[in-house]
Amino acid sequence: MLRFWLALAALSLLGACAPFHRPLAAADRNKVGEVDLRVVVAQESFMFSAQAPGVSAATGGGLIGALIDSSVQQSRQKDMSAEVQAIVGPLLDYDYRAEAARALEAQLGEPSTFPLKIRSAQLLPAMPAKAEHEARIAATKNGPSYMVLLLQYALEPGLGAFTTRTSALLWQDGRSEPTYRAAAIFQTPVGGVARATVLRRLTADDGQVLRGMMRESMTQTLHAVALDLAGARSGPVKTARFNVNGSWVTLAGQSFDERPGHVLFRDQDGALYSVRSAAP
Amino acid sequence: MTPLLQAWRPAVFRALCMLGAMPGISHALTETEPLPMVYEAAPEPAERPNSTPAPALRVTSGCTLYLPRIDDTRLNKANVGNLTLMLPTLHATPVKVQSIRAGGDPVEWTRSALQYASRYGLQVVSAVPPSTGATRQATAEVALRLAHSWSSGLNLVSHVVLQASFRMPGTEAVVRQYHGMGTRANWANGNGEFMSVLNLGMEEAVRGLVVDVAALCDGKPLPARAPAP
């Protein structure tokens, strides 16, 4: 139980610290120069049992849910395996990295789509080791700037929506602290009710729908980050239906772009949302 | 409130924030040391603490599984997991990510896990069968499709997928996938803990395979692929 309270205290304090979003200052934007972009996708498949974020510990999800998981872990193992086999098994052949890499190449092939001059862009299957990462940041003192997107993707419980959650970080001038930092969340409803129907729809025609959603998530994430980097101003308040841990809630925030079929807004902490309004 | 206490409050708050953000607390993973990929069997599910009573898996005697080939067909062979720190907020994104490298030989890891199936009463032979027509035997070419572990809240989770291609006399090979999920409490983000949860996932996948091999030995057809729930 001590482990739980320590973690809860640490996470609560972290949550109370400075907001994650740090806009790129005009002075820094003028000095960015060329950028090496790395998109890190460290997961290998849909992480089925991961506790979806967004449910606070106080409401009984998140950490408490994890503790409950911990206490019954052995008895749940078999049930989880059966469910994973039925849900994730059919999706195992679809490689998020391959689709995201295609979208990355296509998006950055058009120089006007990104406000920074990208010297190189790569999709990495793993986070570089700490020493390598720090050396890369130090090298920005006399070299190109360094931008990392840490991306996690998920099908929400119940398969109602596909979500990616990305942290964007930019280092420049040899400074150890990022000069730009943002959270970008993309979500598209999947459509359908019964799991079997949803899976059939996702994987039909060699996974055309699923692959399309994967590519779109990368494109829309880059688009949202690009607008934020460019200092896109906040407009009127927009609302969107958003799937959190299998439940639909209504989120509201100030819009920062108009795009057909999508609602793009910032929440009060500056997190960027790009939410598709209907299933593809 | 006394002036002294007022002066200390911001400092204490900053210190607590820093304490919470210290990588040393949240990331004890030794990322320079790859996981050894050594299989160590855990107690059978029925013998574990916190477990609900479960019938032990036993294969009737004389059943032999031949393994002429084991491949590693994972898309990313260099890594076997990640440790991702996300805050429990609605707009959570990965704040910090560490990847876990694989050392050792994942094919040997898979082979060891399959050899441990002997504890269920199955004879496991890493070779081509001497005769394909013999009864009470099965032959499977096995591929390791996925082996990944990750942090989830206060737990570690793993997902291991084995794909077996069963050679049946007079028919085409029948392919089946076996998924194993491992979960365990995450006390220190230690490399050993990640290896342990991967072993739990592997064990679960092997159990699924053993059930099908037992059916083949008893002359029963393989069950249909699991339908989506």
Short mmCIF file of C-alpha atoms in Angstrom, two decimals, chain B residues 67-189:
data_model
loop_
_atom_site.label_atom_id
_atom_site.label_comp_id
_atom_site.label_asym_id
_atom_site.label_seq_id
_atom_site.Cartn_x
_atom_site.Cartn_y
_atom_site.Cartn_z
CA LEU B 67 10.01 -28.75 -33.12
CA PRO B 68 12.01 -28.85 -36.37
CA ARG B 69 12.25 -25.09 -36.56
CA ILE B 70 11.89 -22.00 -34.35
CA ASP B 71 12.16 -18.55 -35.93
CA ASP B 72 12.15 -15.02 -34.66
CA THR B 73 9.79 -13.10 -36.97
CA ARG B 74 9.25 -10.02 -34.84
CA LEU B 75 9.18 -6.74 -36.77
CA ASN B 76 11.58 -5.10 -34.32
CA LYS B 77 14.13 -7.56 -33.00
CA ALA B 78 16.23 -5.07 -31.05
CA ASN B 79 13.72 -4.16 -28.34
CA VAL B 80 11.46 -6.06 -25.98
CA GLY B 81 9.69 -3.33 -24.10
CA ASN B 82 9.34 0.22 -23.04
CA LEU B 83 8.95 2.16 -19.87
CA THR B 84 6.68 5.13 -20.48
CA LEU B 85 5.84 7.80 -17.95
CA MET B 86 2.44 9.44 -18.47
CA LEU B 87 0.64 11.65 -16.02
CA PRO B 88 -2.89 10.58 -15.04
CA THR B 89 -4.61 13.47 -16.80
CA LEU B 90 -7.09 13.67 -19.66
CA HIS B 91 -4.49 15.16 -21.99
CA ALA B 92 -1.75 12.75 -20.95
CA THR B 93 1.04 12.16 -23.44
CA PRO B 94 4.31 10.26 -22.98
CA VAL B 95 6.47 12.48 -20.80
CA LYS B 96 9.42 10.15 -20.79
CA VAL B 97 10.13 6.95 -22.68
CA GLN B 98 12.87 4.40 -22.23
CA SER B 99 13.19 1.43 -24.52
CA ILE B 100 14.31 -1.97 -23.30
CA ARG B 101 16.82 -3.80 -25.42
CA ALA B 102 16.95 -7.52 -25.94
CA GLY B 103 20.17 -9.38 -25.32
CA GLY B 104 20.69 -13.11 -25.50
CA ASP B 105 18.94 -15.14 -28.15
CA PRO B 106 15.14 -14.82 -28.36
CA VAL B 107 14.98 -18.07 -30.36
CA GLU B 108 16.69 -19.91 -27.51
CA TRP B 109 14.37 -18.13 -25.06
CA THR B 110 11.41 -19.49 -27.02
CA ARG B 111 12.97 -22.95 -27.23
CA SER B 112 13.58 -23.04 -23.47
CA ALA B 113 9.98 -22.06 -22.79
CA LEU B 114 8.73 -24.79 -25.09
CA GLN B 115 11.08 -27.34 -23.46
CA TYR B 116 9.54 -26.43 -20.10
CA ALA B 117 6.24 -27.75 -21.47
CA SER B 118 7.57 -31.12 -20.30
CA ARG B 119 6.21 -30.20 -16.87
CA TYR B 120 2.72 -30.61 -18.32
CA GLY B 121 3.58 -34.19 -19.29
CA LEU B 122 4.50 -33.39 -22.89
CA GLN B 123 7.72 -34.67 -24.42
CA VAL B 124 9.38 -31.93 -26.42
CA VAL B 125 12.03 -32.72 -29.01
CA SER B 126 13.87 -30.05 -30.96
CA ALA B 127 14.18 -32.03 -34.16
CA VAL B 128 12.38 -33.31 -37.21
CA PRO B 129 10.17 -36.30 -36.29
CA PRO B 130 11.65 -39.67 -37.26
CA SER B 131 8.35 -40.71 -38.85
CA THR B 132 5.43 -38.49 -39.73
CA GLY B 133 2.80 -41.19 -39.53
CA ALA B 134 3.29 -42.13 -35.89
CA THR B 135 0.43 -41.59 -33.47
CA ARG B 136 0.51 -39.42 -30.35
CA GLN B 137 2.84 -36.87 -31.80
CA ALA B 138 2.63 -33.41 -33.32
CA THR B 139 5.08 -31.39 -35.34
CA ALA B 140 5.09 -27.62 -35.26
CA GLU B 141 7.24 -24.94 -36.80
CA VAL B 142 7.10 -22.12 -34.29
CA ALA B 143 7.67 -18.42 -34.82
CA LEU B 144 8.03 -15.75 -32.16
CA ARG B 145 5.78 -13.00 -33.54
CA LEU B 146 5.76 -10.58 -30.63
CA ALA B 147 7.48 -10.15 -27.28
CA HIS B 148 6.88 -6.82 -25.65
CA SER B 149 6.58 -5.53 -22.11
CA TRP B 150 5.57 -2.14 -20.83
CA SER B 151 4.70 -0.20 -17.72
CA SER B 152 1.04 0.43 -17.03
CA GLY B 153 0.22 2.41 -13.92
CA LEU B 154 1.82 0.50 -11.07
CA ASN B 155 2.06 -2.72 -13.06
CA LEU B 156 4.15 -4.24 -15.76
CA VAL B 157 2.40 -5.97 -18.62
CA SER B 158 3.72 -8.20 -21.36
CA HIS B 159 2.31 -9.59 -24.55
CA VAL B 160 3.94 -12.57 -26.22
CA VAL B 161 2.66 -14.14 -29.42
CA LEU B 162 3.78 -17.51 -30.76
CA GLN B 163 2.65 -18.72 -34.14
CA ALA B 164 2.70 -22.45 -34.73
CA SER B 165 2.42 -24.07 -38.11
CA PHE B 166 1.29 -27.65 -37.48
CA ARG B 167 2.28 -30.20 -40.09
CA MET B 168 -0.51 -32.70 -40.48
CA PRO B 169 -0.04 -35.85 -42.53
CA GLY B 170 -1.89 -35.61 -45.82
CA THR B 171 -3.13 -32.07 -45.29
CA GLU B 172 -1.83 -28.54 -45.54
CA ALA B 173 -0.17 -27.00 -42.54
CA VAL B 174 -2.57 -25.51 -40.01
CA VAL B 175 -1.52 -22.20 -38.50
CA ARG B 176 -2.53 -21.06 -35.05
CA GLN B 177 -1.50 -18.07 -32.93
CA TYR B 178 -1.07 -18.21 -29.18
CA HIS B 179 -1.20 -15.00 -27.17
CA GLY B 180 0.09 -14.73 -23.64
CA MET B 181 -0.34 -11.76 -21.37
CA GLY B 182 1.78 -11.39 -18.28
CA THR B 183 1.05 -8.95 -15.50
CA ARG B 184 2.89 -8.29 -12.29
CA ALA B 185 3.39 -5.49 -9.83
CA ASN B 186 6.10 -3.05 -10.78
CA TRP B 187 8.15 -2.32 -7.69
CA ALA B 188 11.34 -0.78 -9.07
CA ASN B 189 11.20 -0.77 -12.89
#
